[in-house]
């Protein structure tokens, strides 16, 4: 009997939880705010689904009942992607070490 | 683009996201990590365009909407003051949640586009995944909106509780399960809409009883939810990048919630069930007696610090409210010129979100190697001359160590009282968010500085 592809995805999911667990514990507490903003940005990869939804309209019909939700989701996810990565970058640029000349 | 190739590219983008989080283990590697994240996102979006391969009018509209959202996001990212970070993150979480709901709705209306079957005849597994994604997404959305409103001060930060609240929440959760079950057997779109509506309601109800001081837990929790919502959608779309990301974000938020709960010595359920402070306030007010406090002015504070050889600064949410971080750093610069050793002590739950204080200090150009976590610095208080508490309160309360009756008993606190002298900048003697009196105010070696944090710090600098 063949293994359902769902099981493969489930495996990836479970392993990723463990990877996430160990990776996040190694994040220094002083960077917890950037951690939140960057996880925010990457979870917007949901835009992948939004794009598929938006381009699902039949020939010639750009805005169908289902694609409209896709377009709306694209806007939301895009705000998050740009906002999340840029604000993270802005924050991280502020973390500086003590100057050596002291 | 072949399905296998795109699957591999999605996997690569998932790995890049892991590296993005990995980079945050130290500030030096963090900027590179962020870059990995951006590349991962770029790959995921490009692959999606190529694999859909529909470069018609719709594609142009996608780019337009992408540009609209992107410029709004970029605008916000550059304009937002660092003190408003908690609100921003809560706001962003709500967007992820709503986006998940929209994608789930779209997939429900038009399953053919996602290769999930036909309307009214969607594959069972996909339907369950969709329902989970939509429900968690909706809870994330409404919960984050409430958190945002509370943090912005549009809604009172005080917990809103009513009788039967927990019972109602439990019933609604059961209702969601029942709805999901019937949705799977009937494929009725009405049930799908009801499911989303009930989920919105739950998110709202879960967050309203949680008070302002518990916001770090709430934000972390919603962070986690947004991840699980994304993972749910990832299963629906059979997309590895989304599944990996969802799992990463989900566990990241869960760990942060755990750290925050530990910082308050409270169980996760205790926080979620809410109402902290509401019951304690009554008892706190009763035994409030008028005890003498020593209060001083900027001149006294400057005198004390000038004669100190080491000073530890304890910042809290009050510093963020007063925007005092820059004034504080100027004060510290002056102290350092006088050869006084200065370090900063940060409690895990200082501020309104994990790491809130660190970002503010970084913004004020405080080098991160002068900033220490509770465990790293707590032993140093005994050897320090002056502790300068600015905008923090409950996290310094010695009652947490001495009084088993206290609601914050057992919470790890900064041993500020062990310092030779304590300077406490505060506007009044009012209790902190936990609603309890701080014993530190009345200690022999404490000097209260009643003023706005920013103004007081500036005045001290002038007097140094």
Coordinates of C-alpha atoms in Angstrom, one line a residue:
Chain A
X1 CA 0.0 0.0 0.0
X2 CA 1.3 3.5 -0.8
X3 CA 1.8 6.1 1.8
X4 CA -0.7 9.0 1.6
X5 CA 1.2 12.2 0.7
X6 CA -0.5 13.7 3.7
X7 CA 1.7 11.7 5.9
X8 CA 4.8 13.2 4.3
X9 CA 3.5 16.7 4.9
X10 CA 2.6 15.8 8.5
X11 CA 6.2 14.5 8.9
X12 CA 7.6 17.8 7.7
X13 CA 5.2 19.6 10.0
X14 CA 6.2 17.7 13.1
X15 CA 9.9 17.9 12.3
X16 CA 9.6 21.6 11.7
X17 CA 8.0 22.1 15.1
X18 CA 11.1 20.5 16.6
X19 CA 13.4 22.6 14.5
X20 CA 11.5 25.7 15.5
X21 CA 11.6 24.6 19.2
X22 CA 15.4 24.4 19.3
X23 CA 16.1 27.3 17.0
X24 CA 13.9 29.6 19.0
X25 CA 15.4 28.6 22.3
X26 CA 18.7 29.7 21.0
X27 CA 17.4 33.2 20.2
X28 CA 18.9 35.7 22.6
X29 CA 16.2 37.3 24.8
X30 CA 17.3 40.8 23.8
X31 CA 16.1 40.0 20.3
X32 CA 12.7 38.7 21.2
X33 CA 10.9 41.7 19.7
X34 CA 12.6 41.3 16.3
X35 CA 11.9 37.6 16.6
X36 CA 8.2 38.4 16.8
X37 CA 8.3 40.8 13.9
X38 CA 10.2 38.5 11.7
X39 CA 8.0 35.5 12.5
X40 CA 5.2 37.8 11.6
X41 CA 6.8 38.6 8.2
X42 CA 7.5 34.9 7.4
X43 CA 4.1 33.7 8.3
X44 CA 2.8 36.0 5.6
X45 CA 4.1 33.4 3.1
X46 CA 0.4 32.6 3.2
X47 CA 0.5 35.1 0.3
X48 CA 1.2 31.9 -1.8
X49 CA -2.3 30.8 -1.2
X50 CA -3.6 34.3 -1.8
X51 CA -1.9 34.5 -5.2
X52 CA -3.3 31.1 -6.2
X53 CA -6.8 32.2 -5.1
X54 CA -6.5 35.6 -6.9
X55 CA -5.5 34.0 -10.2
X56 CA -8.1 31.3 -10.0
X57 CA -10.7 33.3 -12.0
X58 CA -12.0 31.8 -15.2
X59 CA -10.8 33.2 -18.5
X60 CA -11.5 36.9 -18.8
X61 CA -13.1 37.2 -15.4
X62 CA -10.6 38.8 -13.1
X63 CA -12.8 39.4 -10.1
X64 CA -14.9 36.3 -9.3
X65 CA -16.4 35.7 -5.9
X66 CA -13.4 33.5 -4.9
X67 CA -10.6 35.6 -6.5
X68 CA -11.8 38.7 -4.6
X69 CA -10.9 37.0 -1.4
X70 CA -7.5 36.2 -2.8
X71 CA -6.9 39.8 -3.8
X72 CA -7.9 41.0 -0.3
X73 CA -5.6 38.4 1.2
X74 CA -2.7 39.6 -1.0
X75 CA -3.1 43.2 0.3
X76 CA -3.1 42.0 3.9
X77 CA -0.2 39.6 3.4
X78 CA 1.8 42.2 1.5
X79 CA 1.4 44.8 4.3
X80 CA 2.8 42.2 6.6
X81 CA 5.7 41.0 4.4
X82 CA 7.0 44.5 3.7
X83 CA 6.1 45.9 7.1
X84 CA 7.5 42.9 9.0
X85 CA 10.8 42.6 7.2
X86 CA 11.5 46.3 7.1
X87 CA 10.6 47.0 10.7
X88 CA 12.8 44.0 11.7
X89 CA 15.6 45.4 9.7
X90 CA 15.1 48.8 11.2
X91 CA 15.2 47.3 14.7
X92 CA 18.2 45.1 14.1
X93 CA 20.2 48.0 12.7
X94 CA 19.9 49.7 16.1
X95 CA 21.6 46.9 18.0
X96 CA 25.2 48.0 18.4
X97 CA 28.1 46.8 20.4
X98 CA 30.1 49.0 22.8
X99 CA 32.6 51.1 20.9
X100 CA 36.2 49.9 21.4
X101 CA 37.7 53.3 22.1
X102 CA 36.4 53.3 25.7
Chain B
X1 CA 7.2 24.9 -13.8
X2 CA 7.1 21.3 -12.8
X3 CA 5.4 20.4 -9.6
X4 CA 8.5 18.7 -8.3
X5 CA 10.8 21.6 -9.0
X6 CA 8.4 24.1 -7.3
X7 CA 8.1 21.7 -4.3
X8 CA 11.9 21.8 -3.9
X9 CA 12.0 25.5 -4.2
X10 CA 9.3 25.9 -1.6
X11 CA 11.4 23.6 0.6
X12 CA 14.4 25.9 0.1
X13 CA 12.4 28.9 1.1
X14 CA 11.3 27.0 4.2
X15 CA 14.9 26.3 5.1
X16 CA 15.8 30.0 4.5
X17 CA 13.1 30.9 7.0
X18 CA 14.7 28.6 9.6
X19 CA 18.0 30.3 8.9
X20 CA 16.2 33.7 9.4
X21 CA 15.3 32.7 12.9
X22 CA 18.6 31.0 13.6
X23 CA 20.3 34.3 12.8
X24 CA 18.6 35.9 15.8
X25 CA 20.8 34.0 18.2
X26 CA 23.1 36.9 18.2
X27 CA 22.8 40.6 17.1
X28 CA 25.8 40.2 14.8
X29 CA 24.2 37.4 12.7
X30 CA 20.7 38.8 12.9
X31 CA 20.8 41.2 10.0
X32 CA 22.0 38.4 7.7
X33 CA 19.2 36.2 9.1
X34 CA 16.6 38.8 8.1
X35 CA 18.1 38.9 4.6
X36 CA 17.7 35.1 4.4
X37 CA 14.0 35.6 5.3
X38 CA 13.5 38.1 2.6
X39 CA 15.2 35.8 0.0
X40 CA 13.0 33.0 1.2
X41 CA 9.9 35.1 0.7
X42 CA 11.0 36.2 -2.7
X43 CA 11.6 32.6 -3.8
X44 CA 8.2 31.5 -2.5
X45 CA 6.3 34.3 -4.3
X46 CA 8.2 33.9 -7.6
X47 CA 7.7 30.1 -7.6
X48 CA 4.0 30.6 -7.0
X49 CA 3.7 33.0 -10.0
X50 CA 5.6 30.6 -12.2
X51 CA 3.7 27.5 -11.2
X52 CA 0.3 29.2 -11.6
X53 CA 1.6 30.5 -14.9
X54 CA -1.4 32.7 -15.5
X55 CA 0.1 36.0 -16.8
X56 CA -3.0 37.7 -17.9
X57 CA -5.0 40.7 -16.6
X58 CA -5.3 39.0 -13.3
X59 CA -1.6 38.9 -12.9
X60 CA -1.3 42.7 -13.3
X61 CA -4.0 43.2 -10.7
X62 CA -2.0 40.9 -8.3
X63 CA 1.0 43.1 -8.8
X64 CA -1.0 46.2 -8.2
X65 CA -2.5 44.9 -5.0
X66 CA 0.9 43.6 -3.9
X67 CA 2.3 47.1 -4.5
X68 CA -0.5 48.7 -2.6
X69 CA -0.1 46.4 0.4
X70 CA 3.7 46.6 0.2
X71 CA 3.8 50.4 0.2
X72 CA 1.4 50.6 3.1
X73 CA 3.5 48.1 5.0
X74 CA 6.8 49.9 4.2
X75 CA 5.3 53.2 5.1
X76 CA 4.2 51.9 8.5
X77 CA 7.5 50.2 9.1
X78 CA 9.5 53.4 8.6
X79 CA 7.1 55.7 10.5
X80 CA 6.2 53.6 13.6
X81 CA 7.9 54.8 16.8
X82 CA 9.8 52.0 18.6
X83 CA 7.6 52.5 21.7
X84 CA 4.6 51.4 19.6
X85 CA 6.1 48.1 18.7
X86 CA 3.6 46.0 20.7
X87 CA 0.7 47.6 18.9
X88 CA 2.3 47.1 15.6
X89 CA 3.0 43.4 16.1
X90 CA -0.6 42.9 17.4
X91 CA -1.9 44.6 14.3
X92 CA 0.3 42.6 12.0
X93 CA -0.9 39.4 13.7
X94 CA -4.5 40.3 12.9
X95 CA -3.6 40.7 9.3
X96 CA -2.1 37.2 9.0
X97 CA -5.1 35.8 10.7
X98 CA -7.5 37.6 8.4
X99 CA -5.5 36.6 5.3
X100 CA -5.7 33.0 6.4
X101 CA -9.5 33.3 6.7
X102 CA -9.7 34.8 3.2
X103 CA -7.6 32.1 1.6
X104 CA -9.7 29.5 3.3
X105 CA -12.9 31.1 2.1
X106 CA -11.6 31.3 -1.4
X107 CA -10.5 27.7 -1.3
X108 CA -13.9 26.7 -0.1
X109 CA -15.8 28.7 -2.8
X110 CA -13.4 27.6 -5.6
X111 CA -11.8 24.3 -4.6
X112 CA -10.9 23.5 -8.2
X113 CA -8.3 26.2 -8.4
X114 CA -6.5 24.6 -5.4
X115 CA -7.0 21.1 -6.7
X116 CA -9.1 20.1 -3.7
X117 CA -12.2 18.7 -5.5
X118 CA -15.3 20.5 -6.7
X119 CA -17.7 22.8 -4.8
X120 CA -19.9 20.7 -2.5
X121 CA -17.6 17.8 -3.0
X122 CA -14.3 18.8 -1.4
X123 CA -11.9 16.2 -0.1
X124 CA -12.5 15.4 3.5
X125 CA -9.0 16.0 4.7
X126 CA -8.8 19.3 2.8
X127 CA -12.1 20.4 4.4
X128 CA -10.9 19.7 7.9
X129 CA -7.6 21.5 7.2
X130 CA -9.5 24.4 5.7
X131 CA -11.8 24.6 8.7
X132 CA -8.9 24.5 11.1
X133 CA -7.1 27.2 9.2
X134 CA -10.2 29.4 9.0
X135 CA -11.1 29.0 12.6
X136 CA -7.6 29.6 14.0
X137 CA -7.2 32.5 11.6
X138 CA -10.4 34.1 12.7
X139 CA -9.5 33.7 16.4
X140 CA -6.1 35.2 15.7
X141 CA -7.8 38.1 13.9
X142 CA -10.3 39.1 16.4
X143 CA -8.0 38.4 19.3
X144 CA -5.3 40.5 17.8
X145 CA -7.7 43.4 17.1
X146 CA -8.7 43.4 20.8
X147 CA -5.1 43.2 21.9
X148 CA -4.3 46.1 19.5
X149 CA -7.1 48.2 20.8
X150 CA -6.1 47.6 24.4
X151 CA -2.4 48.4 23.7
X152 CA -3.4 51.6 21.8
X153 CA -5.5 52.6 24.8
X154 CA -8.6 52.9 22.6
X155 CA -10.0 50.1 24.8
X156 CA -9.4 50.1 28.5
X157 CA -6.5 47.8 29.5
X158 CA -8.5 46.6 32.5
X159 CA -9.8 43.0 32.3
X160 CA -13.4 42.7 31.3
X161 CA -15.0 39.8 33.0
X162 CA -18.5 38.5 33.5
X163 CA -20.2 35.6 35.0
X164 CA -20.1 32.4 33.1
X165 CA -17.4 33.6 30.8
X166 CA -15.3 30.4 30.9
X167 CA -18.4 28.3 30.4
X168 CA -19.4 30.4 27.4
X169 CA -16.0 30.0 25.9
X170 CA -16.0 26.3 26.5
X171 CA -19.4 25.9 24.9
X172 CA -18.3 28.0 21.8
X173 CA -15.2 25.8 21.4
X174 CA -17.4 22.7 21.5
X175 CA -19.7 24.4 19.0
X176 CA -16.8 24.8 16.7
X177 CA -16.0 21.1 16.8
X178 CA -19.6 20.2 16.1
X179 CA -19.8 22.7 13.3
X180 CA -16.6 21.3 11.8
X181 CA -18.0 17.8 12.0
X182 CA -21.3 18.7 10.3
X183 CA -19.4 20.8 7.7
X184 CA -17.5 17.7 6.7
X185 CA -20.6 15.6 6.4
X186 CA -22.8 18.1 4.6
X187 CA -20.3 20.5 2.9
X188 CA -22.8 23.2 3.6
X189 CA -21.4 26.7 2.9
X190 CA -23.8 28.2 5.6
X191 CA -22.0 26.1 8.2
X192 CA -18.7 27.3 7.0
X193 CA -19.8 30.9 7.5
X194 CA -21.2 30.2 10.9
X195 CA -17.9 28.4 11.8
X196 CA -15.9 31.6 10.9
X197 CA -18.4 33.8 12.8
X198 CA -18.2 31.8 15.9
X199 CA -14.4 31.7 15.7
X200 CA -14.3 35.5 15.5
X201 CA -16.5 35.6 18.6
X202 CA -14.2 33.3 20.5
X203 CA -11.1 35.3 19.7
X204 CA -12.8 38.4 21.0
X205 CA -14.0 36.7 24.2
X206 CA -10.6 35.1 24.9
X207 CA -8.8 38.4 24.9
X208 CA -11.2 40.8 26.7
X209 CA -10.6 39.3 30.2
X210 CA -6.9 39.7 30.0
X211 CA -5.3 42.8 31.6
X212 CA -2.7 45.1 30.3
X213 CA 0.2 43.6 32.2
X214 CA -0.4 40.2 30.7
X215 CA -0.1 41.6 27.2
X216 CA 3.4 40.0 26.7
X217 CA 1.7 36.6 27.0
X218 CA -1.2 37.5 24.8
X219 CA 1.0 38.8 22.0
X220 CA 3.2 35.8 22.1
X221 CA 0.1 33.5 22.1
X222 CA -1.4 35.3 19.1
X223 CA 1.9 35.0 17.4
X224 CA 1.7 31.3 18.0
X225 CA -1.9 31.1 16.7
X226 CA -1.0 33.0 13.5
X227 CA 1.6 30.3 12.9
X228 CA -0.9 27.4 13.4
X229 CA -3.4 29.1 11.1
X230 CA -0.7 29.4 8.4
X231 CA 0.2 25.7 8.9
X232 CA -3.5 24.7 8.6
X233 CA -3.7 26.6 5.3
X234 CA -0.3 25.1 4.3
X235 CA -1.8 21.6 4.6
X236 CA -4.8 22.7 2.5
X237 CA -2.6 24.0 -0.2
X238 CA -0.1 21.1 0.1
X239 CA 2.6 23.7 0.3
X240 CA 5.8 22.9 2.2
X241 CA 7.0 26.4 2.7
X242 CA 3.8 27.3 4.4
X243 CA 3.8 24.2 6.6
X244 CA 7.4 24.7 7.7
X245 CA 6.8 28.4 8.4
X246 CA 3.6 27.7 10.3
X247 CA 5.3 25.2 12.5
X248 CA 8.2 27.5 13.1
X249 CA 6.0 30.5 14.0
X250 CA 3.7 28.3 16.0
X251 CA 6.4 26.9 18.2
X252 CA 8.2 30.3 18.4
X253 CA 5.1 31.9 19.8
X254 CA 4.5 29.1 22.2
X255 CA 8.0 29.3 23.6
X256 CA 7.7 33.0 24.0
X257 CA 4.4 32.6 25.9
X258 CA 6.1 30.0 28.1
X259 CA 9.0 32.4 28.9
X260 CA 6.6 35.2 29.6
X261 CA 4.5 33.0 31.9
X262 CA 7.6 31.9 33.7
X263 CA 8.6 35.5 34.1
X264 CA 5.4 36.0 36.0
X265 CA 5.3 32.7 37.8
X266 CA 1.9 32.0 36.4
X267 CA 0.6 29.1 34.5
X268 CA -0.5 29.6 30.9
X269 CA -4.1 28.7 31.8
X270 CA -4.1 31.1 34.7
X271 CA -3.2 34.0 32.2
X272 CA -5.6 32.8 29.6
X273 CA -8.5 32.4 31.9
X274 CA -7.8 36.0 32.8
X275 CA -9.0 38.4 35.4
X276 CA -5.7 38.9 37.1
X277 CA -5.8 42.0 39.2
X278 CA -9.5 42.1 39.3
X279 CA -9.8 39.9 42.4
X280 CA -6.5 41.0 44.0
X281 CA -7.2 44.7 43.8
X282 CA -10.0 44.5 46.4
X283 CA -7.8 42.8 49.0
X284 CA -4.9 45.1 48.2
X285 CA -6.9 48.2 48.9
X286 CA -8.1 47.1 52.2
X287 CA -4.8 46.7 54.0
X288 CA -3.4 49.8 52.4
X289 CA -1.9 51.8 55.2
X290 CA -0.2 55.2 55.1
X291 CA 3.4 54.3 55.5
X292 CA 6.1 57.0 55.3
X293 CA 8.1 57.3 52.1
X294 CA 11.2 59.3 51.5
X295 CA 10.9 61.4 48.4
X296 CA 13.6 63.5 46.8
X297 CA 14.3 65.7 43.8
X298 CA 16.7 65.5 40.9
X299 CA 19.4 67.2 42.9
X300 CA 19.4 64.5 45.6
X301 CA 19.3 61.8 42.9
X302 CA 22.3 63.4 41.1
X303 CA 24.2 63.6 44.4
X304 CA 23.7 59.9 45.1
X305 CA 24.7 58.8 41.7
X306 CA 27.7 61.1 41.5
X307 CA 29.1 59.4 44.6
X308 CA 28.3 55.9 43.4
X309 CA 30.9 53.7 41.7
X310 CA 28.3 51.5 40.0
X311 CA 24.7 52.1 39.0
X312 CA 22.2 49.6 37.7
X313 CA 19.3 50.9 35.7
X314 CA 16.0 49.0 35.8
X315 CA 13.7 50.1 33.0
X316 CA 10.0 49.2 32.7
X317 CA 6.9 50.1 30.7
X318 CA 6.8 53.5 32.3
X319 CA 10.0 54.4 30.4
X320 CA 8.3 53.5 27.1
X321 CA 5.2 55.6 28.0
X322 CA 7.3 58.6 28.9
X323 CA 9.6 58.1 25.9
X324 CA 12.4 58.5 28.3
X325 CA 15.0 56.2 26.7
X326 CA 17.0 58.9 25.0
X327 CA 17.1 61.1 28.1
X328 CA 18.1 58.0 30.1
X329 CA 21.0 57.3 27.8
X330 CA 22.2 60.9 28.0
X331 CA 22.1 60.6 31.8
X332 CA 24.1 57.4 31.6
X333 CA 26.7 59.0 29.2
X334 CA 27.3 61.7 31.8
X335 CA 27.6 59.1 34.6
X336 CA 30.2 57.2 32.5
X337 CA 32.2 60.4 32.0
X338 CA 32.5 60.4 35.8
X339 CA 33.9 56.9 35.7
X340 CA 30.8 55.3 37.1
X341 CA 30.0 51.8 35.9
X342 CA 26.5 51.5 34.5
X343 CA 24.6 48.5 33.4
X344 CA 20.9 47.8 32.6
X345 CA 18.8 45.0 34.2
X346 CA 15.8 43.8 32.2
X347 CA 13.1 41.6 33.6
X348 CA 11.6 39.1 31.1
X349 CA 8.1 40.7 31.3
X350 CA 9.2 44.4 31.4
X351 CA 7.2 46.3 28.9
X352 CA 4.3 45.0 26.8
X353 CA 6.0 42.4 24.7
X354 CA 9.0 40.1 24.9
X355 CA 12.2 42.1 24.4
X356 CA 10.4 45.4 24.4
X357 CA 12.9 47.2 26.6
X358 CA 15.9 45.9 24.7
X359 CA 14.6 47.5 21.5
X360 CA 14.0 50.8 23.1
X361 CA 17.4 50.9 24.7
X362 CA 18.9 49.8 21.3
X363 CA 17.0 52.7 19.7
X364 CA 18.6 55.1 22.2
X365 CA 22.0 53.7 21.1
X366 CA 22.7 51.8 24.3
X367 CA 25.2 49.1 23.4
X368 CA 23.6 45.7 23.8
X369 CA 26.5 44.3 25.8
X370 CA 25.6 46.7 28.7
X371 CA 22.1 45.2 28.9
X372 CA 21.6 42.1 31.0
X373 CA 18.8 39.7 31.7
X374 CA 17.5 38.9 35.1
X375 CA 19.6 35.8 35.8
X376 CA 22.8 37.5 34.5
X377 CA 22.6 40.5 36.7
X378 CA 20.5 39.7 39.8
X379 CA 23.6 38.9 41.9
X380 CA 25.2 42.2 41.1
X381 CA 22.6 44.3 42.9
X382 CA 24.2 43.5 46.2
X383 CA 27.5 45.0 45.1
X384 CA 26.0 48.0 43.3
X385 CA 25.6 51.5 44.9
X386 CA 22.5 52.8 43.2
X387 CA 19.6 51.1 41.5
X388 CA 17.7 53.5 39.2
X389 CA 14.2 52.1 38.7
X390 CA 12.5 53.9 35.8
X391 CA 9.0 53.0 34.9
X392 CA 9.2 49.5 36.4
X393 CA 7.2 48.4 39.4
X394 CA 5.9 44.9 40.0
X395 CA 9.1 43.3 38.7
X396 CA 11.0 44.9 41.6
X397 CA 8.6 44.1 44.4
X398 CA 10.3 42.2 47.2
X399 CA 6.9 40.9 48.3
X400 CA 7.2 38.3 45.6
X401 CA 10.0 36.7 47.7
X402 CA 8.6 37.3 51.2
X403 CA 4.8 37.2 51.3
X404 CA 3.2 33.9 50.3
X405 CA -0.2 35.6 50.4
X406 CA 0.7 38.0 47.6
X407 CA -0.7 37.3 44.2
X408 CA 2.8 37.8 42.7
X409 CA 4.5 35.5 45.2
X410 CA 7.1 33.3 43.5
X411 CA 7.5 35.6 40.6
X412 CA 11.1 36.1 39.8
X413 CA 12.0 39.7 40.7
X414 CA 15.0 41.9 40.4
X415 CA 16.8 42.1 43.8
X416 CA 16.8 45.9 43.7
X417 CA 16.4 46.3 47.4
X418 CA 19.9 44.8 47.9
X419 CA 21.5 47.9 46.5
X420 CA 22.9 50.5 48.8
X421 CA 20.3 52.9 47.7
X422 CA 17.4 52.8 45.3
X423 CA 16.1 55.6 43.2
X424 CA 12.6 55.0 42.1
X425 CA 11.2 57.3 39.4
X426 CA 7.4 57.1 39.4
X427 CA 4.6 59.5 39.0
X428 CA 2.7 58.6 42.2
X429 CA 2.6 55.8 44.8
X430 CA -0.2 54.0 42.9
X431 CA 0.2 50.3 42.6
X432 CA 1.4 48.6 39.5
X433 CA -0.6 46.5 37.1
X434 CA -0.9 43.6 39.5
X435 CA -2.8 46.0 41.8
X436 CA -0.5 45.5 44.8
X437 CA 1.5 47.8 46.8
X438 CA 5.3 47.8 46.3
X439 CA 7.2 47.3 49.6
X440 CA 10.2 48.8 48.0
X441 CA 8.6 52.3 48.2
X442 CA 8.8 52.2 52.0
X443 CA 12.3 50.8 52.4
X444 CA 14.9 52.8 54.4
X445 CA 17.3 53.0 51.4
X446 CA 14.7 54.0 48.8
X447 CA 14.3 57.5 47.6
X448 CA 11.2 58.1 45.6
X449 CA 11.4 60.6 42.7
X450 CA 7.9 61.7 41.9
X451 CA 7.9 63.0 38.4
X452 CA 7.5 62.1 34.7
X453 CA 10.3 59.7 33.9
X454 CA 11.7 61.8 31.0
X455 CA 11.6 65.1 32.8
X456 CA 13.2 63.6 35.9
X457 CA 16.0 62.0 33.9
X458 CA 16.8 65.2 32.1
X459 CA 16.8 67.1 35.4
X460 CA 19.2 64.7 36.9
X461 CA 21.5 65.0 34.0
X462 CA 21.6 68.8 34.4
X463 CA 22.5 68.3 38.1
X464 CA 25.2 65.8 37.6

